[in-house]
JSON list of C-alpha atoms in Angstrom, two decimals:
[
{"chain": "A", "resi": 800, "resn": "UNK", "atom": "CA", "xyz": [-3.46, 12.58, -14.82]},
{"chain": "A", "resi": 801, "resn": "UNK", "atom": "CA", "xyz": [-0.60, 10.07, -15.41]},
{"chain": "A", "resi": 802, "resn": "UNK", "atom": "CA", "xyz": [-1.26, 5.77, -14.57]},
{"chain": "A", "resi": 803, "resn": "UNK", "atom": "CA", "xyz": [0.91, 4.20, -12.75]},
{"chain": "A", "resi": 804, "resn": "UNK", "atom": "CA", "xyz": [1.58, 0.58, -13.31]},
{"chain": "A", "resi": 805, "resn": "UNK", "atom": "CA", "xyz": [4.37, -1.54, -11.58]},
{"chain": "A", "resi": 806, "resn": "UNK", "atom": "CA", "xyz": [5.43, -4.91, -12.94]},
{"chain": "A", "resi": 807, "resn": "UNK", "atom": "CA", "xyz": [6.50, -5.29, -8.92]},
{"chain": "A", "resi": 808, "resn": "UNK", "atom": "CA", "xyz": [2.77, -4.95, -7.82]},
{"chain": "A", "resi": 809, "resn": "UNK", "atom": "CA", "xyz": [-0.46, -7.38, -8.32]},
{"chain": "A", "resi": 810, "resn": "UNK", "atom": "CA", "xyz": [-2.26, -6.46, -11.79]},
{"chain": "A", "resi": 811, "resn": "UNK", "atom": "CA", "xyz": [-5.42, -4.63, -10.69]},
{"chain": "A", "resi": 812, "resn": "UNK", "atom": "CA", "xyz": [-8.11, -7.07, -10.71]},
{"chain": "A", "resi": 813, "resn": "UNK", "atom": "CA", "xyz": [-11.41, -4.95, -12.04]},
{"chain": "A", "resi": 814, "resn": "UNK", "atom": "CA", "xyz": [-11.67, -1.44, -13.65]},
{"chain": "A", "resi": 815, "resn": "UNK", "atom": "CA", "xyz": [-9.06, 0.39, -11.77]},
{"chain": "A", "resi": 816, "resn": "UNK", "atom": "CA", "xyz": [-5.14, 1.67, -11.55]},
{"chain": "A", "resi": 817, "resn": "UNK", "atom": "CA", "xyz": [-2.37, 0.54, -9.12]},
{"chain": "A", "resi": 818, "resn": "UNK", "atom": "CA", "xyz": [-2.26, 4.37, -9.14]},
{"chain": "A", "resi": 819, "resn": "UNK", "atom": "CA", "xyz": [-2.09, 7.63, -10.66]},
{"chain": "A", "resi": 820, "resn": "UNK", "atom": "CA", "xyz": [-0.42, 10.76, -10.44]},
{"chain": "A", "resi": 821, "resn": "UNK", "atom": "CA", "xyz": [-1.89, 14.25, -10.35]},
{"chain": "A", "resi": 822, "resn": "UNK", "atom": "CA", "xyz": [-1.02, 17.59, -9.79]},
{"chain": "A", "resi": 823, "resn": "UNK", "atom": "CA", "xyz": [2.74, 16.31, -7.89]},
{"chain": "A", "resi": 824, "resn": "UNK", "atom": "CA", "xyz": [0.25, 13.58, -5.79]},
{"chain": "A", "resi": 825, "resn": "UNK", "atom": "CA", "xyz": [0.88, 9.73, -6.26]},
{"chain": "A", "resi": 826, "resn": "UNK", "atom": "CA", "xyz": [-2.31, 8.02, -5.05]},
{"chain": "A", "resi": 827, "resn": "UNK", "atom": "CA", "xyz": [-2.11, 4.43, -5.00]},
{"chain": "A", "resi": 828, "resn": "UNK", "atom": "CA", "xyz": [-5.42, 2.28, -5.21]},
{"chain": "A", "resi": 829, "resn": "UNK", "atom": "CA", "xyz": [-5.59, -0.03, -2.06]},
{"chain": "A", "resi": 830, "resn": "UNK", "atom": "CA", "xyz": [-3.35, -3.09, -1.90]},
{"chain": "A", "resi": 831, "resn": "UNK", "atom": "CA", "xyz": [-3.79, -6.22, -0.02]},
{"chain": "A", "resi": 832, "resn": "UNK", "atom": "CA", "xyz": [-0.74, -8.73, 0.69]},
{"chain": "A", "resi": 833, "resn": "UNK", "atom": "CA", "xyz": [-0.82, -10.43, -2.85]},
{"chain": "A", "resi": 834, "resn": "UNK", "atom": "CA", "xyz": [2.11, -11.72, -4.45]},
{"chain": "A", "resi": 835, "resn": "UNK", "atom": "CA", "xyz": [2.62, -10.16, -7.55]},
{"chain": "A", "resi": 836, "resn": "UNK", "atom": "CA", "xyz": [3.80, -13.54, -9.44]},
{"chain": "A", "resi": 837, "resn": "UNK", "atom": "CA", "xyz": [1.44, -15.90, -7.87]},
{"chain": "A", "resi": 838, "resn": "UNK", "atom": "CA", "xyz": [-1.75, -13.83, -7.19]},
{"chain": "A", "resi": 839, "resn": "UNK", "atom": "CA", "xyz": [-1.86, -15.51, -3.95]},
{"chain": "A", "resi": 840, "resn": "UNK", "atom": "CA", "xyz": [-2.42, -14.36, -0.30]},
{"chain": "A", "resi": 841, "resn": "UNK", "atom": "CA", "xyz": [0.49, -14.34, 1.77]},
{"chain": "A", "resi": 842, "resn": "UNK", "atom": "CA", "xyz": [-0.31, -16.27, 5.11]},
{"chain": "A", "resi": 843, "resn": "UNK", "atom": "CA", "xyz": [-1.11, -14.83, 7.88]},
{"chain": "A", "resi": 844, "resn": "UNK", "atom": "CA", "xyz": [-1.55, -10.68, 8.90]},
{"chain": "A", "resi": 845, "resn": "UNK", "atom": "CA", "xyz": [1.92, -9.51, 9.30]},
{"chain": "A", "resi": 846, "resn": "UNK", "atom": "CA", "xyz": [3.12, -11.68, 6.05]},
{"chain": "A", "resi": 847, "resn": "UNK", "atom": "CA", "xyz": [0.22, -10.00, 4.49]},
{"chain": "A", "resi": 848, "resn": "UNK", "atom": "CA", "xyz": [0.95, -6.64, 5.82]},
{"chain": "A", "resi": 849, "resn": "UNK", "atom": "CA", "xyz": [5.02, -7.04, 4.65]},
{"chain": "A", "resi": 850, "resn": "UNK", "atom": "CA", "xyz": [3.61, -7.50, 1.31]},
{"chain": "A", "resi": 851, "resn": "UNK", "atom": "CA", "xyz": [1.20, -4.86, 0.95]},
{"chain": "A", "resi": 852, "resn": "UNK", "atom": "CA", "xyz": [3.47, -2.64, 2.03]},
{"chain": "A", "resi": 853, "resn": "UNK", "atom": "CA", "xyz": [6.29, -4.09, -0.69]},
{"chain": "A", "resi": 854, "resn": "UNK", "atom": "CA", "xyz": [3.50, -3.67, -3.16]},
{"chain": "A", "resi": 855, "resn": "UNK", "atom": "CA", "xyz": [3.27, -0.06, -2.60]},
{"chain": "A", "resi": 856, "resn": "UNK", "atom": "CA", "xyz": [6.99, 0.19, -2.02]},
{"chain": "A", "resi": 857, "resn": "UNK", "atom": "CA", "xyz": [6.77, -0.88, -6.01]},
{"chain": "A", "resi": 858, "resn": "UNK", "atom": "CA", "xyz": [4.07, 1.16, -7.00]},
{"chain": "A", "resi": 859, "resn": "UNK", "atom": "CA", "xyz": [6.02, 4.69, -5.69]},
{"chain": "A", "resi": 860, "resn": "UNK", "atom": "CA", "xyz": [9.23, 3.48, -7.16]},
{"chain": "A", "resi": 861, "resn": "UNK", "atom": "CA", "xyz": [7.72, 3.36, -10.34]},
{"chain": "A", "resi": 862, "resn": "UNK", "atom": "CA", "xyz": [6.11, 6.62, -9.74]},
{"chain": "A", "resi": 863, "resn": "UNK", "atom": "CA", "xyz": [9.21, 8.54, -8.80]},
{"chain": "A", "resi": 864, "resn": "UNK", "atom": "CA", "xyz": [8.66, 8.35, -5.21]},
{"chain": "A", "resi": 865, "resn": "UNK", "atom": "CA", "xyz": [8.91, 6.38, -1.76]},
{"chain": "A", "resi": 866, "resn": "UNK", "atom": "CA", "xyz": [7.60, 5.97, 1.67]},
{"chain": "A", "resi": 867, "resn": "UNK", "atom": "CA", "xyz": [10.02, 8.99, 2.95]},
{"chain": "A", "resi": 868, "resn": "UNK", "atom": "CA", "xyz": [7.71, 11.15, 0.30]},
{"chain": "A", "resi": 869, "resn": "UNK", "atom": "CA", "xyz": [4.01, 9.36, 1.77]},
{"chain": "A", "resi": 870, "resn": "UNK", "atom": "CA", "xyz": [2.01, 12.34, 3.56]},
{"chain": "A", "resi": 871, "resn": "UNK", "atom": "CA", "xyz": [-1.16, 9.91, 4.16]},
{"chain": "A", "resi": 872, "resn": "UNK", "atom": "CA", "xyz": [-1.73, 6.07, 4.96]},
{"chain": "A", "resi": 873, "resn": "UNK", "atom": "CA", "xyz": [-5.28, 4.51, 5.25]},
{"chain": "A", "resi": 874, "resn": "UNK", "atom": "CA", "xyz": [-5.03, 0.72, 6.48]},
{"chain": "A", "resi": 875, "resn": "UNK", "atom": "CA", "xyz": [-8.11, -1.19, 6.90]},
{"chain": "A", "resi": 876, "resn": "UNK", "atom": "CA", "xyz": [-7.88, -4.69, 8.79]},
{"chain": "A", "resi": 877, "resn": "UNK", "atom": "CA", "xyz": [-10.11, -7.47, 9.40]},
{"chain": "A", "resi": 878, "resn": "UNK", "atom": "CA", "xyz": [-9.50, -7.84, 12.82]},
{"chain": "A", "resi": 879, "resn": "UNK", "atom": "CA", "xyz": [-8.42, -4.53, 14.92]},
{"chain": "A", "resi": 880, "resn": "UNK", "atom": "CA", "xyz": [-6.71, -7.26, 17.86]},
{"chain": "A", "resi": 881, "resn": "UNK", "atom": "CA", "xyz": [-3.89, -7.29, 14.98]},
{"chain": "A", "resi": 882, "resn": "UNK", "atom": "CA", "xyz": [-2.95, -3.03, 14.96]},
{"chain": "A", "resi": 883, "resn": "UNK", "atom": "CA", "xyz": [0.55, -3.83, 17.11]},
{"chain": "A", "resi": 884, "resn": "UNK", "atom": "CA", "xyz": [1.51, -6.46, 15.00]},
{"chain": "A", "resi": 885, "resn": "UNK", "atom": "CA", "xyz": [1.02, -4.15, 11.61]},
{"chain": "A", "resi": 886, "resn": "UNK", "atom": "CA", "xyz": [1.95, -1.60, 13.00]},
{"chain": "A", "resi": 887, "resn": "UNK", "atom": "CA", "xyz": [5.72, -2.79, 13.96]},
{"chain": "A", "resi": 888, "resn": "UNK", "atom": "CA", "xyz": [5.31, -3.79, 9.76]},
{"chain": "A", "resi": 889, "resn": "UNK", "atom": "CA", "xyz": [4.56, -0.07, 8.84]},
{"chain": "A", "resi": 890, "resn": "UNK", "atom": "CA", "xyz": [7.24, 0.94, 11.10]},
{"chain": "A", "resi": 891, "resn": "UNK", "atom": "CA", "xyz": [9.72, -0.84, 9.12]},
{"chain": "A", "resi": 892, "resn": "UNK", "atom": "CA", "xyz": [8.73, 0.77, 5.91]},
{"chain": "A", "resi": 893, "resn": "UNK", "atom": "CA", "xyz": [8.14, 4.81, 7.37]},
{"chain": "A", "resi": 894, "resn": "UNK", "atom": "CA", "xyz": [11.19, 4.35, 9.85]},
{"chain": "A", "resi": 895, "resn": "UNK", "atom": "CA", "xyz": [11.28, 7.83, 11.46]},
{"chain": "A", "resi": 896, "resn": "UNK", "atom": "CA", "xyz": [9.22, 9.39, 8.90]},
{"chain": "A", "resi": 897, "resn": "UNK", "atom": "CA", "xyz": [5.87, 10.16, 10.31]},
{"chain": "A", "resi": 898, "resn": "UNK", "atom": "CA", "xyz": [2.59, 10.73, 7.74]},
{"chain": "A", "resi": 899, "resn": "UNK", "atom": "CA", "xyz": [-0.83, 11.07, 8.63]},
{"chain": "A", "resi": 900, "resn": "UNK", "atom": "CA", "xyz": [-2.68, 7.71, 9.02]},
{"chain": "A", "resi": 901, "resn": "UNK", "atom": "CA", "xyz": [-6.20, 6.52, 9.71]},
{"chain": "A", "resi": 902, "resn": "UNK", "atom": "CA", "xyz": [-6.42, 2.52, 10.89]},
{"chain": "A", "resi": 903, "resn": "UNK", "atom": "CA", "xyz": [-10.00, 0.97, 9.96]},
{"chain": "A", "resi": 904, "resn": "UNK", "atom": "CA", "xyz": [-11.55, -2.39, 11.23]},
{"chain": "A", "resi": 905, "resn": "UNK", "atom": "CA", "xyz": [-13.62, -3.25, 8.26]},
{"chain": "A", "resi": 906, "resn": "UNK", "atom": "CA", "xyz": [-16.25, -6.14, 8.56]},
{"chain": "A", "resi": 907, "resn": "UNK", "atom": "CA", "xyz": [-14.75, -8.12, 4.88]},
{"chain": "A", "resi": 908, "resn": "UNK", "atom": "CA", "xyz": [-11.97, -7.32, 2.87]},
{"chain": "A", "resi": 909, "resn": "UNK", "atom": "CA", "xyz": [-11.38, -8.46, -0.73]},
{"chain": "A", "resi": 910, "resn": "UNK", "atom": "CA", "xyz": [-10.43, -11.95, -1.82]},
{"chain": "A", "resi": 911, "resn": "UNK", "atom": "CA", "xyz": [-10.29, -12.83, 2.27]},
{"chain": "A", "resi": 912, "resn": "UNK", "atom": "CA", "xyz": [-7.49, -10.38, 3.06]},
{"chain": "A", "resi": 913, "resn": "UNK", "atom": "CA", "xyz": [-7.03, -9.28, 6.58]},
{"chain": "A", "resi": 914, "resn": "UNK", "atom": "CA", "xyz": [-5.34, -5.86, 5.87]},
{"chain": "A", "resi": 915, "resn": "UNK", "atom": "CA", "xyz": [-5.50, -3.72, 2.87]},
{"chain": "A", "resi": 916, "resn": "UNK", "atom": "CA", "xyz": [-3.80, -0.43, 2.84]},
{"chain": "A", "resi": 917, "resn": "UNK", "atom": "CA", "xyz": [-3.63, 2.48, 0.37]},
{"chain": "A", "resi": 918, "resn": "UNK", "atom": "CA", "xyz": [-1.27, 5.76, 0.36]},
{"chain": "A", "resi": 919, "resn": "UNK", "atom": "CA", "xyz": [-0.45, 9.37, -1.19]},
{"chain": "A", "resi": 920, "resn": "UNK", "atom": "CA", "xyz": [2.39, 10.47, -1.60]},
{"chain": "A", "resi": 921, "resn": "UNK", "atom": "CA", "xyz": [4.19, 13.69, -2.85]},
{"chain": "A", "resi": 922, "resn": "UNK", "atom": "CA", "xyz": [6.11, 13.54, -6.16]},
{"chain": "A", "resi": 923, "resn": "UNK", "atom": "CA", "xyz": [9.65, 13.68, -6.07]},
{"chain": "A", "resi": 924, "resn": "UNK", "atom": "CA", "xyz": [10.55, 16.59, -8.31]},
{"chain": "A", "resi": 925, "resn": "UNK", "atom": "CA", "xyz": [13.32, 15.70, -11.21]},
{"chain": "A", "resi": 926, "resn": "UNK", "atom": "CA", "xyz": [16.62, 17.22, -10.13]}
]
């Protein structure tokens, strides 16, 4: 098992990795819309969702991989009245490509987020 740190990606907060790599699989730990230099919360749910999704965009660059290479997506939101509007975010990072997702409503999320979404994603091999 290889970490996987980003200097493009929040420093993990508690005892975890922004994510590891395994046996060809990147699996990133679950990222909320933080800025990386500030530590703070974008504002509002698609702001938040741009950045998650930039944070993870970060996290499989430094990994050797991208969204084209993501086979799942979990996203878990706050409020389930905001799936179109993250959902036109996501769109602009998968384009065309289509993994398996699930979409969760969960009750709280850390530090006040609204979404927080995590991924796996296949390792590019080195050509």
């Amino acid at each position: 098992m290889r970490l996987i740190s980003s200097p493009n990606a929040p420093t993990p907060v508690a005892a975890y990795s922004q994510a590891v790599e395994n046996d060809g699989l990147v699996f990133t730990a679950g990222q909320l819309g933080t800025d990386p230099k500030s530590g703070e919360l974008a504002d509002g749910v698609e702001a938040q969702a741009d950045q998650a999704f930039r944070n993870i965009s970060a996290i499989l660059q430094e990994a050797g991989s991208s969204f084209g290479d993501v086979v799942k997506v979990n996203i878990f939101m706050a409020d389930l009245a905001h799936f179109a509007a993250v959902n036109a975010v996501y769109e602009r990072y998968v384009g065309s490509h289509r993994p398996a997702r699930t979409t969760t409503g969960a009750s709280a999320l850390p530090k006040g987020a609204l979404i927080e979404v995590d991924v796996i994603a296949a390792k590019r091999s080195a050509s």
